[in-house]
Amino acid sequence: CLCLVVDSQMCWFGCRCSHFFLGHMTDLINTEKDLVISLKDYIKAEESKLEQIKKWAEKLDKLTDTATKDPEGFLGHPVNAFKLMKRLNTEWGELESLVLKDMSDGFISNMTIQRQFFPNDEDQTGAAKALLRLQDTYNLDTDTLSRGNLPGKAHRSEDCFELGKIAYTEADYYHTELWMEQALKQLDEGEVSSADKVYILDYLSYAVYQQGDLSKAMMLTKRLLELDPEHQRANGNMKYFEYIMAKEKEANKSSTDAEDQTEKETEVKKKDYLPERRKYEMLCRGEGLKMTPRRQKRLFCRYYDGNRNPRYILGPVKQEDEWDKPRIVRFLDIISDEEIETVKELAKPRLSRATVHDPETGKLTTAHYRVSKSAWLSGYESPVVSRINTRIQDLTGLDVSTAEELQVANYGVGGQYEPHFDFARKDEPDAFKELGTGNRIATWLFYMSDVSAGGATVFPEVGASVWPKKGTAVFWYNLFPSGEGDYSTRHAACPVLVGNKWVSNKWLHERGQEFRRPCTLSELE
Ligand code: OGA
Ligand code: FE2
């Protein structure tokens, strides 16, 4: 996991990372809006001040005109003489005060107050890294991402330049090249920007050189030198490139296959992804292998009455098979918009109270609000939560009294939950000891929002992708009836690409299910 954020209680087997926490981001948008209002007030105040000064100047202009034309005649009038005295003694002084008056007080103090909530450099870098991660997961080409073919806005070339620079400081020359190239392309197409071609070419040629494409690095450096022939580093680099080039030619008299080389480099760029990672990302993009039609035919949908549960006999619920092995079912229209709103409202203030793992002390400490994103809701605190718990009990046939509380989670853009098991494995026998209710037998997961792009729940072991759909819920068993963990339930929440994702889940435990889900004779059944 890339981040230091670890949710204290529920994060036994993975960690949830998100650099953008939606609640906080919404606050930031409001903050910025307030600041704009305050800035406009300041402009108005400054304008009215200037207006007053202008009027003064005009009045005085006329007056001094007449006065200078005939000073003696002018002063011959006693009132004029008095007025001149008065002006010079008091009015010019007042004007001086007006000119010196600082109209920016309100705006500046607003700014000072708000600034403490602003993101810092680390946040900005985090946001950029999240973007690079999304780019990889969803195979987005830089052009699409930059020009806003995604739902959203296009980047300006200075933003591309900034992203490239962040990749550069991470020694990530692959992304440096992509983003610097994009910045350059947009400038070449005539975009007006503060980004400077010379700077871009400087970074770009270096990133290209670092990746071993010497001739392209030379070409770019040449371009740079056309724009700025005196550029010291570029001149130095050019000489160095020529030297290396010559040396390589010497060593490589037998001609090398240039295409072979680039292919090798592409391989290198793509290396160090674990097979699981690759699968996970593929599933996130919706590129999973399709089930055979024969197998798919055995997936059904039905009205389900909770096994003749009195509460559902007259109004059964819609249930769909999402997957066969492990069996994953989805319930439709299972939580109403009103219930979702209530759950979100209850959770929101608490989402800012998660904990982080302090890398220095190794202890869990109260988290900075911006990285927190989950909360627990107890059935006691709201009839809505209690009703939801009962619904889960009725429809799963499992006892919810031994379950953990309802967990609400919010994933912002880039938010994800890497592949994990919900159950404790044999080498972690202490994981749920404190609870005394055994292992996590099953997971119930409500989708409380639609997600514009990304955010699927995927099962890399078996190749299943479950897409979020507001108002639905999925359910699966993590354990076999024997109590053995079902490794095929390994799953992940894909990074959110656009929009944000709200889920809530209930982890049901073994105790209390002895007669509700009795064990069978075989271990892996
Ligand atoms: C979990 C989980 C998946 C999702 O909370 O344990 O795996 O899609 N969530 O949010
Ligand atoms: Fe999970």
XYZ file of C-alpha atoms and ligand atoms in Angstrom:
536
model
C 0.000 0.000 0.000
C 1.353 3.388 -0.970
C 0.026 5.509 1.829
C 0.663 5.735 5.524
C -2.978 5.841 6.284
C -4.211 2.782 8.054
C -7.676 2.525 9.435
C -7.320 1.333 12.961
C -9.937 -1.286 13.535
C -11.245 -2.487 10.272
C -8.092 -2.566 8.309
C -6.691 -5.920 9.210
C -5.835 -7.194 5.815
C -5.215 -4.297 3.569
C -5.270 -0.623 3.659
C -7.444 1.996 2.235
C -5.677 4.827 0.535
C -7.132 8.029 -0.604
C -5.450 11.322 -1.037
C -8.641 13.152 -1.725
C -11.328 12.911 0.837
C -14.507 14.208 -0.648
C -15.942 15.839 2.456
C -12.861 17.925 2.857
C -12.610 18.720 -0.809
C -16.171 20.043 -0.722
C -15.164 22.308 2.154
C -12.252 23.556 0.093
C -14.525 24.452 -2.785
C -16.725 26.434 -0.401
C -13.696 28.069 1.147
C -12.492 29.146 -2.250
C -15.912 30.512 -3.077
C -15.945 32.544 0.153
C -12.518 33.873 -0.646
C -13.642 34.984 -4.082
C -16.532 36.882 -2.505
C -14.162 38.471 -0.047
C -11.782 39.340 -2.867
C -14.582 40.993 -4.805
C -15.538 43.014 -1.721
C -11.975 44.140 -1.489
C -11.954 45.163 -5.149
C -15.159 47.133 -4.613
C -13.692 48.898 -1.608
C -10.529 49.695 -3.530
C -12.579 50.977 -6.471
C -14.715 53.227 -4.321
C -11.600 54.577 -2.693
C -10.108 55.296 -6.077
C -13.365 56.900 -7.133
C -13.215 59.305 -4.197
C -9.636 60.140 -4.944
C -10.468 60.733 -8.591
C -13.264 63.144 -7.694
C -10.877 65.037 -5.509
C -8.308 65.229 -8.208
C -10.847 66.482 -10.724
C -12.175 69.127 -8.377
C -8.685 70.291 -7.517
C -7.682 70.199 -11.129
C -10.368 72.707 -12.014
C -9.633 74.842 -9.003
C -5.917 75.059 -9.526
C -6.533 75.785 -13.181
C -8.503 78.907 -12.344
C -6.134 79.800 -9.558
C -3.008 79.581 -11.638
C -4.500 81.563 -14.472
C -4.931 84.606 -12.289
C -3.432 84.000 -8.851
C -3.847 87.516 -7.613
C -7.416 87.854 -8.743
C -8.138 84.485 -7.238
C -6.656 85.297 -3.892
C -8.265 88.673 -3.941
C -11.372 86.924 -2.900
C -11.208 86.306 0.858
C -13.173 83.105 0.690
C -10.703 81.653 -1.791
C -7.825 82.571 0.460
C -9.521 80.843 3.365
C -10.323 77.778 1.314
C -6.731 77.459 0.188
C -5.603 77.529 3.794
C -8.201 74.973 4.767
C -7.341 72.674 1.904
C -3.670 72.723 2.574
C -4.014 72.441 6.298
C -6.672 69.768 6.610
C -8.065 68.448 3.363
C -4.825 67.360 1.747
C -4.022 65.614 5.003
C -7.313 63.791 4.868
C -6.664 62.833 1.309
C -3.277 61.500 2.314
C -4.944 59.313 4.927
C -7.426 58.101 2.365
C -4.659 57.224 -0.078
C -2.793 55.393 2.640
C -5.890 53.621 3.924
C -5.540 49.874 3.600
C -8.721 48.425 2.135
C -7.347 44.883 2.110
C -7.802 44.193 5.849
C -10.956 42.116 5.529
C -9.653 40.090 2.647
C -6.235 39.499 4.171
C -7.604 38.397 7.540
C -10.030 36.058 5.770
C -7.154 34.691 3.789
C -5.052 34.165 6.925
C -7.840 32.295 8.657
C -8.613 30.113 5.672
C -5.035 29.416 4.785
C -4.599 27.041 7.719
C -7.070 24.702 6.020
C -5.402 24.888 2.637
C -3.679 21.884 1.155
C 0.088 21.963 1.438
C 2.847 20.876 -0.912
C 2.484 17.324 0.278
C -1.226 17.317 -0.567
C -0.508 18.695 -4.003
C 2.120 16.049 -4.634
C -0.267 13.412 -3.297
C -2.963 14.544 -5.688
C -0.547 14.404 -8.583
C 0.652 10.938 -7.634
C -2.941 9.764 -7.380
C -3.459 11.041 -10.894
C -0.446 9.124 -12.171
C -1.733 5.977 -10.453
C -5.111 6.386 -12.095
C -3.409 6.873 -15.422
C -1.783 3.466 -15.054
C -4.759 1.619 -13.674
C -7.093 2.815 -16.350
C -4.583 2.880 -19.217
C -5.362 6.490 -19.927
C -3.285 8.143 -22.552
C -1.995 11.535 -21.632
C -3.868 13.259 -24.418
C -7.242 11.950 -23.231
C -6.478 12.813 -19.655
C -5.199 16.247 -20.481
C -7.835 17.381 -22.929
C -10.657 16.230 -20.753
C -12.149 13.511 -22.906
C -13.018 12.160 -19.508
C -16.042 13.726 -17.928
C -14.330 16.789 -16.519
C -12.073 19.612 -17.522
C -9.055 19.768 -19.706
C -5.668 20.520 -18.220
C -3.793 23.560 -19.298
C -0.281 23.003 -20.436
C 1.140 24.462 -17.223
C -0.727 21.754 -15.305
C 0.807 19.122 -17.550
C 4.164 20.702 -16.869
C 3.536 20.577 -13.091
C 2.559 16.909 -13.248
C 5.648 16.165 -15.287
C 7.794 17.935 -12.723
C 6.320 15.885 -9.897
C 6.963 12.680 -11.798
C 10.513 13.953 -12.379
C 11.157 14.502 -8.662
C 9.979 10.943 -8.129
C 12.553 9.812 -10.713
C 9.559 8.531 -12.665
C 10.906 9.401 -16.105
C 8.245 7.449 -17.902
C 5.484 9.769 -16.686
C 7.789 12.778 -16.898
C 8.083 12.150 -20.609
C 4.364 11.644 -21.112
C 3.362 14.836 -19.338
C 6.153 17.067 -20.627
C 5.398 15.897 -24.136
C 1.747 16.770 -23.608
C 2.662 20.225 -22.302
C 4.845 20.801 -25.341
C 2.229 19.547 -27.745
C -0.362 21.931 -26.364
C 2.064 24.827 -26.615
C 2.991 23.878 -30.162
C -0.669 24.001 -31.019
C -0.725 27.596 -29.921
C -2.091 27.363 -26.405
C -1.288 30.519 -24.481
C 0.430 29.488 -21.303
C 2.917 30.492 -18.676
C 4.747 27.227 -19.232
C 8.019 27.799 -21.019
C 9.094 25.643 -23.935
C 12.744 25.847 -22.953
C 12.025 24.490 -19.473
C 9.791 21.782 -20.848
C 12.379 20.708 -23.386
C 15.011 20.653 -20.670
C 13.013 18.194 -18.547
C 11.768 16.257 -21.507
C 15.148 15.622 -23.053
C 16.510 14.500 -19.699
C 13.611 12.097 -19.093
C 13.993 10.699 -22.589
C 17.734 10.308 -22.106
C 17.150 8.544 -18.774
C 14.991 6.035 -20.565
C 17.713 5.340 -23.046
C 16.422 7.021 -26.192
C 19.547 8.922 -27.062
C 18.595 10.089 -30.518
C 15.292 11.500 -29.331
C 17.073 13.201 -26.439
C 19.443 14.774 -28.962
C 16.619 15.914 -31.183
C 14.887 17.564 -28.241
C 18.073 19.217 -27.062
C 18.558 20.571 -30.578
C 15.099 22.076 -30.413
C 15.938 23.639 -27.095
C 19.115 25.162 -28.487
C 17.204 26.672 -31.390
C 15.107 28.542 -28.850
C 17.966 29.396 -26.541
C 21.378 28.931 -28.172
C 23.195 30.039 -25.020
C 21.583 27.425 -22.762
C 24.532 26.076 -20.809
C 23.246 22.707 -19.741
C 21.783 21.956 -23.134
C 25.060 22.792 -24.821
C 26.895 20.561 -22.385
C 24.395 17.753 -22.873
C 24.602 18.021 -26.626
C 28.349 17.493 -26.553
C 27.912 14.580 -24.172
C 25.216 12.972 -26.319
C 27.369 13.283 -29.398
C 30.237 11.668 -27.546
C 28.101 8.759 -26.345
C 26.564 8.378 -29.767
C 29.960 8.121 -31.372
C 31.098 5.622 -28.797
C 28.035 3.475 -29.290
C 28.463 3.502 -33.042
C 32.012 2.353 -32.529
C 30.997 -0.506 -30.298
C 28.006 -1.417 -32.359
C 29.438 -1.650 -35.842
C 27.184 -4.573 -36.519
C 23.949 -2.700 -36.899
C 21.446 -3.090 -34.101
C 17.793 -3.495 -34.672
C 16.423 -0.210 -33.391
C 12.910 -1.522 -33.185
C 13.974 -4.425 -31.055
C 15.515 -1.964 -28.672
C 12.405 0.150 -28.217
C 10.383 -2.952 -27.650
C 12.728 -3.979 -24.885
C 12.402 -0.557 -23.311
C 8.641 -0.735 -23.322
C 8.949 -4.029 -21.523
C 11.193 -2.433 -18.923
C 8.655 0.354 -18.381
C 5.939 -2.155 -17.758
C 7.956 -4.386 -15.481
C 7.620 -4.715 -11.701
C 3.883 -5.184 -11.685
C 2.910 -8.309 -9.841
C 0.588 -10.608 -11.709
C -2.119 -9.860 -9.170
C -1.631 -6.175 -9.682
C -1.999 -6.646 -13.426
C -5.169 -8.675 -12.981
C -6.562 -6.216 -10.502
C -6.000 -3.321 -12.901
C -7.470 -5.216 -15.821
C -10.598 -5.996 -13.859
C -10.821 -2.373 -12.769
C -10.865 -1.356 -16.418
C -13.605 -3.865 -17.068
C -11.280 -6.021 -19.165
C -11.904 -9.195 -17.239
C -12.191 -12.523 -19.007
C -15.746 -13.294 -19.909
C -17.466 -16.282 -18.359
C -18.319 -19.043 -20.798
C -21.941 -18.740 -21.985
C -22.646 -22.124 -20.467
C -21.502 -20.934 -17.091
C -23.197 -17.594 -17.448
C -26.495 -19.302 -18.181
C -26.476 -20.667 -14.681
C -26.589 -17.177 -13.210
C -30.143 -16.140 -12.481
C -32.212 -13.380 -11.061
C -35.217 -13.901 -8.849
C -37.516 -12.450 -6.260
C -36.257 -13.504 -2.865
C -38.331 -13.683 0.311
C -35.495 -14.392 2.743
C -36.428 -18.038 2.863
C -40.068 -17.359 3.730
C -39.230 -14.582 6.145
C -42.549 -13.009 7.275
C -41.257 -9.549 6.474
C -40.584 -10.486 2.845
C -43.281 -12.935 1.884
C -45.581 -10.212 0.607
C -42.821 -8.007 -0.680
C -39.895 -10.104 -1.837
C -36.746 -8.344 -3.013
C -34.917 -8.512 -6.314
C -31.832 -10.687 -6.181
C -29.300 -11.338 -8.948
C -26.407 -13.772 -9.158
C -23.238 -11.819 -9.883
C -20.856 -14.776 -9.726
C -21.012 -18.498 -9.059
C -17.775 -19.452 -7.355
C -17.510 -17.822 -4.919
C -21.202 -17.137 -4.934
C -21.780 -13.401 -5.006
C -25.340 -12.146 -5.053
C -26.610 -8.634 -5.544
C -29.797 -7.276 -3.995
C -31.501 -4.483 -5.903
C -33.434 -1.529 -4.477
C -32.371 -2.703 -1.071
C -31.594 0.651 0.514
C -33.593 3.785 -0.210
C -32.186 7.198 -1.122
C -33.501 8.572 2.189
C -31.776 5.843 4.164
C -28.574 6.487 2.256
C -28.765 10.193 3.046
C -29.299 9.453 6.741
C -26.386 7.040 6.886
C -24.116 9.501 5.094
C -25.144 12.368 7.358
C -24.532 10.251 10.459
C -21.154 9.167 9.170
C -19.884 12.467 7.772
C -18.816 14.169 10.994
C -17.074 10.997 12.052
C -15.272 10.432 8.809
C -12.908 13.077 10.077
C -11.928 10.985 13.030
C -9.980 8.112 11.586
C -6.501 7.290 12.781
C -3.156 7.206 11.056
C -0.125 5.115 11.669
C 2.645 7.362 12.935
C 5.772 6.046 11.225
C 7.967 7.456 14.039
C 6.263 6.116 17.104
C 4.517 3.239 15.367
C 1.365 4.230 17.215
C -2.077 4.971 15.917
C -2.875 8.607 16.389
C -5.816 10.778 15.524
C -5.733 11.363 11.829
C -5.514 14.598 10.055
C -9.027 14.978 8.663
C -8.038 14.992 5.054
C -6.974 11.357 4.943
C -9.777 9.833 6.924
C -12.701 8.234 5.222
C -14.575 5.707 7.248
C -16.806 5.579 10.266
C -18.737 3.044 12.282
C -22.422 3.385 13.010
C -24.175 1.541 15.768
C -27.753 0.309 15.565
C -28.473 2.082 18.862
C -27.925 5.532 17.536
C -30.496 5.608 14.797
C -33.601 3.637 13.872
C -32.377 3.732 10.284
C -29.161 1.898 11.135
C -31.068 -0.579 13.257
C -33.541 -1.180 10.431
C -30.669 -1.767 8.024
C -29.118 -4.307 10.390
C -32.392 -6.180 10.664
C -32.724 -6.207 6.885
C -29.294 -7.812 6.566
C -30.270 -10.425 9.160
C -33.548 -11.195 7.409
C -32.044 -11.523 3.956
C -28.878 -13.433 4.838
C -30.481 -15.604 7.474
C -27.474 -14.826 9.652
C -27.440 -13.457 13.180
C -26.315 -9.806 13.077
C -25.925 -9.489 16.835
C -22.379 -10.831 16.550
C -21.546 -8.701 13.517
C -19.327 -5.649 13.567
C -21.053 -2.305 13.422
C -22.077 -0.816 10.131
C -19.020 0.669 8.492
C -19.414 3.617 6.162
C -16.632 4.440 3.734
C -16.121 7.203 1.254
C -13.595 6.990 -1.546
C -12.630 10.171 -3.337
C -10.834 10.360 -6.663
C -7.895 7.976 -6.444
C -9.380 6.308 -3.372
C -9.011 2.549 -3.412
C -8.726 -0.536 -1.245
C -6.039 -2.845 -2.453
C -6.615 -6.615 -2.794
C -7.299 -8.202 0.578
C -9.288 -10.850 2.408
C -12.010 -9.818 4.769
C -11.423 -12.903 6.930
C -8.457 -13.609 9.193
C -6.127 -16.291 7.931
C -4.608 -19.082 9.983
C -1.443 -17.088 10.581
C -3.454 -14.283 12.137
C -5.421 -16.112 14.803
C -5.499 -13.047 17.065
C -7.126 -10.732 14.590
C -10.629 -10.984 16.019
C -9.800 -12.483 19.407
C -10.923 -9.369 21.256
C -14.335 -9.504 19.680
C -14.823 -13.115 20.743
C -17.201 -13.751 17.888
C -14.971 -15.784 15.626
C -13.889 -15.002 12.100
C -15.678 -12.867 9.502
C -17.989 -15.413 7.985
C -19.558 -13.128 5.379
C -19.547 -9.611 3.937
C -22.543 -7.477 3.078
C -21.689 -4.383 1.035
C -24.139 -1.597 0.211
C -23.397 0.704 -2.708
C -24.598 4.092 -1.579
C -23.660 6.001 -4.729
C -23.132 5.512 -8.401
C -19.571 6.177 -9.540
C -19.037 8.117 -12.772
C -15.921 6.119 -13.644
C -13.876 3.493 -11.846
C -14.561 2.222 -8.337
C -15.564 -1.374 -9.107
C -15.254 -4.109 -6.506
C -13.092 -6.768 -8.123
C -12.102 -10.330 -7.279
C -8.732 -10.908 -8.976
C -8.526 -14.605 -8.082
C -11.621 -15.448 -10.085
C -11.867 -12.492 -12.478
C -15.107 -10.966 -11.255
C -15.863 -7.235 -11.435
C -18.855 -5.911 -9.544
C -19.868 -2.396 -10.534
C -21.251 0.035 -7.987
C -24.919 0.809 -8.416
C -26.673 3.078 -5.981
C -29.277 1.368 -3.813
C -27.947 -2.158 -4.362
C -25.908 -4.438 -2.117
C -23.720 -7.470 -2.670
C -23.228 -10.377 -0.339
C -20.766 -13.239 -0.222
C -19.426 -15.778 2.270
C -15.758 -15.409 3.161
C -15.611 -18.795 4.874
C -16.659 -22.266 3.814
C -19.261 -23.906 6.076
C -16.342 -25.752 7.678
C -14.904 -22.441 8.867
C -12.009 -22.625 6.402
C -11.239 -19.351 4.616
C -12.272 -19.180 0.970
C -9.245 -17.712 -0.803
C -11.215 -17.073 -3.947
C -12.941 -14.215 -2.115
C -9.825 -12.041 -2.267
C -11.100 -8.691 -3.472
C -10.344 -5.004 -3.884
C -12.035 -1.670 -4.391
C -10.695 -0.111 -7.598
C -9.554 3.495 -7.553
C -12.273 5.987 -8.260
C -11.473 7.732 -11.527
C -14.220 10.318 -11.733
C -16.800 11.106 -9.081
C -16.822 9.604 -5.642
C -17.926 6.416 -4.059
C -19.895 5.761 -0.907
C -20.293 2.274 0.467
C -21.291 0.788 3.777
C -20.624 -2.719 4.852
C -21.390 -5.210 7.528
C -18.995 -7.940 8.463
C -20.882 -10.885 9.879
C -19.104 -13.206 12.301
C -19.175 -16.947 12.951
C -20.781 -16.956 16.402
C -24.530 -17.247 16.316
C -24.566 -18.915 12.902
C -24.025 -22.466 14.207
C -27.586 -23.503 13.415
C -28.192 -20.940 10.734
C -25.307 -22.163 8.617
C -24.249 -25.542 9.978
C -20.966 -27.008 8.862
C -20.808 -29.825 6.368
C -18.639 -32.894 6.249
C -16.095 -31.628 3.775
C -13.542 -28.936 4.554
C -13.683 -27.046 1.288
C -17.393 -26.888 0.898
C -14.270 -3.676 2.245
C -14.258 -3.774 0.768
C -15.030 -3.003 -1.359
C -15.588 -1.789 -1.986
O -14.762 -2.672 2.756
O -13.772 -4.603 2.893
O -13.649 -4.662 0.286
O -15.927 -1.839 -3.164
N -14.907 -2.873 0.032
O -15.658 -0.766 -1.316
Fe -13.161 -6.174 1.811
